[in-house]
Coordinates of C-alpha atoms in Angstrom, one line a residue:
M1 CA 9.5 -0.7 11.1
W2 CA 8.8 2.4 9.1
T3 CA 6.7 5.5 9.5
G4 CA 3.3 5.7 8.0
L5 CA 2.7 6.0 4.3
A6 CA 2.8 9.6 3.2
A7 CA -0.3 11.1 1.6
A8 CA 1.5 13.9 -0.3
A9 CA 0.9 14.5 -4.0
I10 CA 3.3 13.0 -6.5
V11 CA 4.8 14.6 -9.6
G12 CA 3.3 13.4 -12.9
S13 CA 0.2 11.3 -13.4
P14 CA -0.4 7.9 -11.8
S15 CA -0.1 6.3 -15.3
Q16 CA 3.4 7.6 -15.6
A17 CA 4.5 5.7 -12.4
A18 CA 7.2 3.1 -12.5
A19 CA 6.4 -0.5 -12.3
R20 CA 5.7 -1.6 -8.7
M21 CA 7.1 -4.5 -6.7
P22 CA 5.0 -7.6 -6.8
A23 CA 2.8 -7.9 -3.7
S24 CA 4.0 -11.4 -2.9
L25 CA 7.6 -10.3 -3.0
F26 CA 6.9 -7.2 -0.9
L27 CA 5.1 -9.4 1.7
K28 CA 7.9 -12.0 1.7
K29 CA 10.5 -9.3 2.4
A30 CA 8.4 -7.6 5.0
D31 CA 7.9 -10.8 6.9
A32 CA 11.7 -11.5 6.8
L33 CA 12.3 -8.0 8.2
R34 CA 9.7 -8.5 11.0
A35 CA 11.5 -11.8 11.9
R36 CA 14.8 -9.9 12.3
G37 CA 13.3 -7.7 15.0
P38 CA 15.5 -4.6 15.7
L39 CA 18.1 -5.9 13.3
A40 CA 15.7 -5.0 10.5
L41 CA 16.8 -1.4 10.9
L42 CA 20.2 -2.4 9.4
S43 CA 18.7 -4.1 6.3
A44 CA 18.8 -2.5 2.9
D45 CA 15.4 -4.0 2.2
L46 CA 13.9 -1.7 4.8
K47 CA 14.5 1.4 2.6
T48 CA 13.3 -0.5 -0.5
L49 CA 10.0 -1.5 1.2
Q50 CA 9.5 2.0 2.6
F51 CA 10.0 3.5 -0.8
E52 CA 7.6 1.0 -2.5
A53 CA 4.9 1.4 0.1
E54 CA 5.1 5.2 0.3
A55 CA 5.1 5.6 -3.5
A56 CA 2.1 3.3 -3.9
G57 CA 0.3 5.0 -1.0
D58 CA 1.0 8.4 -2.5
E59 CA -0.4 7.3 -5.9
L60 CA -3.5 5.8 -4.4
H61 CA -4.2 8.9 -2.4
V62 CA -3.8 11.1 -5.4
E63 CA -6.1 8.9 -7.5
H64 CA -8.6 8.7 -4.7
A65 CA -8.7 12.5 -4.2
E66 CA -9.1 13.0 -8.0
R67 CA -12.0 10.6 -8.1
M68 CA -13.6 12.3 -5.1
S69 CA -13.2 15.8 -6.5
S70 CA -14.8 14.7 -9.8
H71 CA -17.6 12.9 -8.0
Q72 CA -16.7 9.5 -9.4
P73 CA -17.2 6.3 -7.4
T74 CA -14.2 5.3 -5.3
D75 CA -12.8 1.9 -4.2
W76 CA -12.8 2.8 -0.5
C77 CA -14.2 5.4 1.8
A78 CA -11.5 6.0 4.5
P79 CA -11.1 9.4 6.1
A80 CA -9.2 11.7 3.8
A81 CA -6.0 11.7 5.9
K82 CA -6.1 7.9 6.5
Y83 CA -3.0 5.9 5.4
L84 CA -1.9 2.4 6.2
G85 CA 0.8 1.9 8.8
P86 CA 3.2 -0.9 8.3
R87 CA 1.5 -3.4 10.6
E88 CA -1.9 -2.7 9.1
L89 CA -0.6 -3.1 5.6
I90 CA 1.2 -6.3 6.3
E91 CA -1.7 -7.8 8.2
G92 CA -4.1 -6.7 5.5
M93 CA -2.0 -8.3 2.8
H94 CA -1.8 -11.5 4.8
A95 CA -5.6 -11.6 4.7
L96 CA -5.6 -11.5 0.9
P97 CA -5.6 -14.8 -1.0
P98 CA -2.0 -15.8 -1.9
A99 CA -3.0 -16.4 -5.5
D100 CA -4.3 -12.8 -5.7
L101 CA -1.0 -11.5 -4.2
D102 CA 0.9 -13.4 -6.9
R103 CA -1.0 -11.4 -9.6
M104 CA -0.9 -8.0 -7.8
D105 CA 1.7 -5.3 -7.4
I106 CA 2.0 -3.5 -4.0
K107 CA -0.3 -0.7 -5.2
Q108 CA -3.0 -3.1 -6.2
A109 CA -2.7 -5.0 -2.9
M110 CA -2.8 -1.8 -0.9
R111 CA -6.0 -0.8 -2.8
A112 CA -7.6 -4.2 -2.0
V113 CA -6.7 -3.7 1.7
F114 CA -8.3 -0.2 1.7
A115 CA -11.4 -1.5 -0.1
R116 CA -11.8 -4.3 2.4
D117 CA -11.1 -2.3 5.5
Y118 CA -12.9 0.9 4.5
P119 CA -15.8 0.0 2.2
C120 CA -18.1 2.7 0.9
P121 CA -21.7 2.6 2.1
R122 CA -24.0 1.4 -0.7

């Protein structure tokens, strides 16, 4: 559906980021695209979802790198270059409780998937 989430740095601080798409809406649109199969490539929603996922992923990776470099606790312990592919993200979001998805934006949902799939040893 789309290439992996980029892990490049973003301009500005994460707190300056624009409001993100609600996770429940993102998942609804992603499921609709998956159902379309190859025709999903023709949908305007594809670019919207790519942008949302890449921007949220970029912000999370920047925040994670900042926390790691300042020796603060992190939400997840994935390899530094790890990013969620579209299938992994969508399946991970489906595993989250629907009530949580209604309260989260895409970035928060992505953080929850990372934290569940790549927990830090305690």
